[in-house]
CSV table of C-alpha atoms in Angstrom, one decimal:
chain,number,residue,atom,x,y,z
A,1,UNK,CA,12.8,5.7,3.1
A,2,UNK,CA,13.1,9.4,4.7
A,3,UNK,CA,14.3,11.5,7.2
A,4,UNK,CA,13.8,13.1,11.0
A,5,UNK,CA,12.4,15.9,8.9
A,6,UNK,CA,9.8,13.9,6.6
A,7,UNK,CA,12.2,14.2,3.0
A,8,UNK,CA,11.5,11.3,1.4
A,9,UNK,CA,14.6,10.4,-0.3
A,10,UNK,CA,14.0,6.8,-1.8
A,11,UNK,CA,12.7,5.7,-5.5
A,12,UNK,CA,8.5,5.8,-5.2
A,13,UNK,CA,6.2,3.7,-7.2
A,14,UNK,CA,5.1,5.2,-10.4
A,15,UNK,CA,1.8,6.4,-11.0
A,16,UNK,CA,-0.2,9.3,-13.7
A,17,UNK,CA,-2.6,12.0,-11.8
A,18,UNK,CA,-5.4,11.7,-14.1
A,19,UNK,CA,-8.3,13.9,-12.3
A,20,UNK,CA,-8.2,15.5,-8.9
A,21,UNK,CA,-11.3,16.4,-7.4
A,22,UNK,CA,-11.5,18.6,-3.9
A,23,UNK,CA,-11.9,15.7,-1.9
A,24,UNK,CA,-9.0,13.0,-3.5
A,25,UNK,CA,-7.3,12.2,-6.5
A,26,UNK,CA,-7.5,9.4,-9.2
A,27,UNK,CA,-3.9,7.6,-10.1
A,28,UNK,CA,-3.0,5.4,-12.7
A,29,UNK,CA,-0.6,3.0,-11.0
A,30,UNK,CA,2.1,1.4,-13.4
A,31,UNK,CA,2.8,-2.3,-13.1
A,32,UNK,CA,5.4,-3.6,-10.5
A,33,UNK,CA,6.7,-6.0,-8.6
A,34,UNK,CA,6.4,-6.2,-4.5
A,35,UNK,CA,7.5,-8.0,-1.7
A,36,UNK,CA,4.7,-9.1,0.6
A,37,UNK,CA,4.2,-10.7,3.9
A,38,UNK,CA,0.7,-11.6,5.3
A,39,UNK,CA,-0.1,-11.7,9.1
A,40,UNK,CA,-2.9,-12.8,11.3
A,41,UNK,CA,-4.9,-10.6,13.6
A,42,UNK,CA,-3.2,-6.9,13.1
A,43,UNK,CA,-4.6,-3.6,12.2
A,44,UNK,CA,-3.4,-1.9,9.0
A,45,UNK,CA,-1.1,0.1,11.3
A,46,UNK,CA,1.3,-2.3,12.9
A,47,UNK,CA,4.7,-2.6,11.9
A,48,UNK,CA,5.6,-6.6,12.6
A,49,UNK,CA,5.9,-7.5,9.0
A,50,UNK,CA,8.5,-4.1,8.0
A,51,UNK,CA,11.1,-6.8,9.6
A,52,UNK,CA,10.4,-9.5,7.4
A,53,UNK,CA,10.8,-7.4,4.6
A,54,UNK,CA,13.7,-5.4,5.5
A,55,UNK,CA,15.5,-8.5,5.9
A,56,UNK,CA,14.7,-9.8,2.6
A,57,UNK,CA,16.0,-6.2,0.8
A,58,UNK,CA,18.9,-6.2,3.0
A,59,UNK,CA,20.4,-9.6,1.9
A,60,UNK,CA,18.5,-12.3,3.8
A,61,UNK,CA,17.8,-13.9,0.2
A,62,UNK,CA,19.7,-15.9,-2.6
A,63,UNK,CA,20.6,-14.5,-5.9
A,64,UNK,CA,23.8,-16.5,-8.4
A,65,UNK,CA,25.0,-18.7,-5.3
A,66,UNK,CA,25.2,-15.4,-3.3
A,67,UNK,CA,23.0,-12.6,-1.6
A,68,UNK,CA,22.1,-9.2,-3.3
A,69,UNK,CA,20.8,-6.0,-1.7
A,70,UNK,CA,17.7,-4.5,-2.6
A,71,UNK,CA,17.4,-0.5,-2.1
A,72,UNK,CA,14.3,0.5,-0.2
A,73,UNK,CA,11.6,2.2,-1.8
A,74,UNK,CA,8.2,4.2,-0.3
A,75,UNK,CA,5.4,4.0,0.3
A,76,UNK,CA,5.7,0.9,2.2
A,77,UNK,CA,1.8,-0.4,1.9
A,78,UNK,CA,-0.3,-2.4,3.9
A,79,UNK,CA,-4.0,-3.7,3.5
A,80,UNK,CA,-6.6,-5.5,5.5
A,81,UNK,CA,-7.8,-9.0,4.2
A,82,UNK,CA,-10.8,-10.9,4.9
A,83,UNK,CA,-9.7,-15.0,4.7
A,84,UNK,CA,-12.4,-16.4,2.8
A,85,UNK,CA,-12.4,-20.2,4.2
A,86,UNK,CA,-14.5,-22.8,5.0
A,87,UNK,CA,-16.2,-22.8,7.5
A,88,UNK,CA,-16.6,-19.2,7.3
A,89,UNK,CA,-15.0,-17.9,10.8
A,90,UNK,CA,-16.5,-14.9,12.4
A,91,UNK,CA,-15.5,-12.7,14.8
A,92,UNK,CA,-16.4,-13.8,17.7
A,93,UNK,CA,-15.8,-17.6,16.6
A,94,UNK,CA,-13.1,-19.5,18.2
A,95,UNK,CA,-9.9,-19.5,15.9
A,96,UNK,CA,-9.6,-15.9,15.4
A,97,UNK,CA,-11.5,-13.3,13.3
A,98,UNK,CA,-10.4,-14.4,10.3
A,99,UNK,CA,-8.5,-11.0,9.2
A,100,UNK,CA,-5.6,-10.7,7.9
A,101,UNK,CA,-2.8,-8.2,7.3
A,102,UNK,CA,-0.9,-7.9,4.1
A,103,UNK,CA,2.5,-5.3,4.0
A,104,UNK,CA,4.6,-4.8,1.4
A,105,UNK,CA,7.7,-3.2,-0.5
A,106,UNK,CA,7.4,-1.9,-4.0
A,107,UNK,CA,10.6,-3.8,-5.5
A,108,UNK,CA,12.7,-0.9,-7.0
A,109,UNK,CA,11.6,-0.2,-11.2
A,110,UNK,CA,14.9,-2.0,-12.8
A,111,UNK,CA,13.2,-5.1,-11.7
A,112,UNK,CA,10.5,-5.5,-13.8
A,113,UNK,CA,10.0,-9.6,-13.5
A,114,UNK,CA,10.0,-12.2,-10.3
A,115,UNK,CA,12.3,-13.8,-11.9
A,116,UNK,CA,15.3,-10.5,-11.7
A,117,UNK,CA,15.2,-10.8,-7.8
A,118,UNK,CA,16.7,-12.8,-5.4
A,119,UNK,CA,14.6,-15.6,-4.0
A,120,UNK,CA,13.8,-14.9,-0.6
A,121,UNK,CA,14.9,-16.7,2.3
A,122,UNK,CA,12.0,-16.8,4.7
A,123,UNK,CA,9.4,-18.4,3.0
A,124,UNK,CA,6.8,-15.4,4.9
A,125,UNK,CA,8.0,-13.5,2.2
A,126,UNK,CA,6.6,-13.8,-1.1
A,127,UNK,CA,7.2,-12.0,-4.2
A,128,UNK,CA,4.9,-10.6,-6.3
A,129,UNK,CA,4.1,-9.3,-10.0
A,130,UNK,CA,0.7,-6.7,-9.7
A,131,UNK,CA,-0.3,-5.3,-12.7
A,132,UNK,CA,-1.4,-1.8,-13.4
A,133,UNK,CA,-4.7,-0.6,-11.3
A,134,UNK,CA,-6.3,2.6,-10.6
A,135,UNK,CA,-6.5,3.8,-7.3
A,136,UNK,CA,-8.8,7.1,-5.6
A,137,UNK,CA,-6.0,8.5,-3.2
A,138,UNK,CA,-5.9,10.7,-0.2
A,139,UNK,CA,-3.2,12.2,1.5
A,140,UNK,CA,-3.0,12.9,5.0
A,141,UNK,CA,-0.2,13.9,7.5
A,142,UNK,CA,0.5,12.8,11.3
A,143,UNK,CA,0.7,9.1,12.6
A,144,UNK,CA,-1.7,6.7,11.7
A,145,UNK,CA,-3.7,5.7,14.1
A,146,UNK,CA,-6.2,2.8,13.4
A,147,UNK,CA,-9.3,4.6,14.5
A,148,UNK,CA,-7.8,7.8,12.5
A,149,UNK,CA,-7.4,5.4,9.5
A,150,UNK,CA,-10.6,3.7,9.2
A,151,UNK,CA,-12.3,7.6,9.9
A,152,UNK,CA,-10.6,8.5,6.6
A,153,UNK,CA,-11.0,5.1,4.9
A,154,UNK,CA,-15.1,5.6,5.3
A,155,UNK,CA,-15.2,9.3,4.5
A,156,UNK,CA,-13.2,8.6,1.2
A,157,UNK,CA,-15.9,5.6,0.4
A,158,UNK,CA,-18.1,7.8,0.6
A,159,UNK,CA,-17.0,10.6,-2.2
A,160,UNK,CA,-16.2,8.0,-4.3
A,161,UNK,CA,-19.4,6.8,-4.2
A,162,UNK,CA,-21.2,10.0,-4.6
A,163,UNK,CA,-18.9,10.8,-7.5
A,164,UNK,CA,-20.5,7.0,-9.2
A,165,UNK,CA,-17.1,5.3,-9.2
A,166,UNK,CA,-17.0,1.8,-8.6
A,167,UNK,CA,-15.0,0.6,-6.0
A,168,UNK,CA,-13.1,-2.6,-6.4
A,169,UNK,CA,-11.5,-3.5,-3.5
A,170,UNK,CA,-13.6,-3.1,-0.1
A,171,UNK,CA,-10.4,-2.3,1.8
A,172,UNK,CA,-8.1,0.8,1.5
A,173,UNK,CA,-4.5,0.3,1.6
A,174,UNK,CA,-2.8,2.8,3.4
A,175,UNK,CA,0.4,3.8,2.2
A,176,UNK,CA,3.2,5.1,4.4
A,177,UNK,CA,6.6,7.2,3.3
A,178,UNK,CA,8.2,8.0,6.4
A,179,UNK,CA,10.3,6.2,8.8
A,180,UNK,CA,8.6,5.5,12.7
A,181,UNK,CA,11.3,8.2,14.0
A,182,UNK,CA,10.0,11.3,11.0
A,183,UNK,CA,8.2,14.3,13.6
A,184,UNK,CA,4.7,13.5,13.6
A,185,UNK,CA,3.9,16.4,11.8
A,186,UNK,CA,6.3,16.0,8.7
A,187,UNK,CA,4.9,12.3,8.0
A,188,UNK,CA,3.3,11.5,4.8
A,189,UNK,CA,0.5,8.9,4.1
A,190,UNK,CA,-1.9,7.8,2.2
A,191,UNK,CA,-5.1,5.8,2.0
A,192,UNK,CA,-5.9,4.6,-1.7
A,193,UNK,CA,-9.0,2.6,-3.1
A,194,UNK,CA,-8.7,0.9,-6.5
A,195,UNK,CA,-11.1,1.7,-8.5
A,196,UNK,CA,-12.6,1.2,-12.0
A,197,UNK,CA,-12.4,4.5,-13.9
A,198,UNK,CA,-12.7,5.9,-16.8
A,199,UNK,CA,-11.5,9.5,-18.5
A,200,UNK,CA,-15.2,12.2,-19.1
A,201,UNK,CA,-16.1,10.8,-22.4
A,202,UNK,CA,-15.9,7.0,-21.7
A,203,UNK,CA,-17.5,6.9,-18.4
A,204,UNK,CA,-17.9,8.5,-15.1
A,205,UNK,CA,-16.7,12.4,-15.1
A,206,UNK,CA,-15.7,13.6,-11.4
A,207,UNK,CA,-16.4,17.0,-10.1
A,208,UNK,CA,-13.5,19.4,-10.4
């Protein structure tokens, strides 16, 4: 996934530039298939679900009778998730606040189907086929902190929205390419929110 000195050396899901403003830029994500875990209770910054995952890439799974490993890829992704039940539970309900944290692993792109992996092991871990989306990204260096996070998170809501994109998702996902042990410094992530856009011409036209 990278090194002590922030190179990240792994395969990266594939995505198009198509505008950059001053503040972020908009991506065309191509489809792909993940690996996700979903946990109770976390902030998007915890690590307890890179386990579950690393185990399922590194052989805890079943492929022809046998295992198969899975190279590691970046950014490893997580997102916040609101469980829509019933009753509706709130936060200061007992059972819990109802959030929940989703991570995952971008499956490397000769796998272009569920059905080319191995099946996982642990049934935490789930596999998953997302199709192409559109994401407004910004990049930002350092560890990330929750209260850092959700600082950026609202700041890039808000030039979205003064640009007149619709956002589609609530939550950012923020998107990490380093390993814990990369100096501070050298880290690189990023929060993304998927959006509905369109190239100048055919709807909304950004700001350069």
């Amino acid at each position: 996934m990278g090194t002590v000195f922030g190179t990240v050396n792994v395969e990266q899901a594939t995505f198009k530039v198509v505008k950059k403003t001053n503040d972020y830029e908009v991506r065309e994500y191509e489809p792909c298939v993940r690996a996700t875990v979903t946990l109770p209770g976390k902030d998007v910054t915890s690590g307890d679900g890179f386990r579950l995952l690393a185990d399922y890439i590194f052989g805890d799974n079943v492929k022809d009778g046998g295992k198969e490993n899975i190279a590691m890829t970046a950014p490893v992704a997580t997102e916040e998730k609101i469980s829509m039940t019933a009753p509706v539970v709130t936060a200061n309900s007992e059972g819990g606040s109802g959030k929940e944290i989703e991570m995952s692993f971008f499956m490397p792109s000769k796998y272009k189907k569920i059905s080319d992996l191995p099946t996982p092991k642990n049934s935490q871990v789930r596999l998953e086929e997302v199709p192409a989306y559109t994401m407004a990204v910004v990049s930002f260096s350092g560890n990330a902190y929750e209260d850092y996070v959700l600082q950026r998170e609202e700041q890039l809501k808000k030039d979205v929205q003064r640009d007149g994109l619709q956002i589609l998702v609530e939550k950012a996902v923020l998107m990490r390419y380093n390993p814990p042990w990369c100096l501070p410094f050298l880290k690189t992530n990023e929060l993304g929110l998927k959006i509905n856009y369109k190239e100048s011409g055919e709807g909304s036209e950004l700001p350069k």
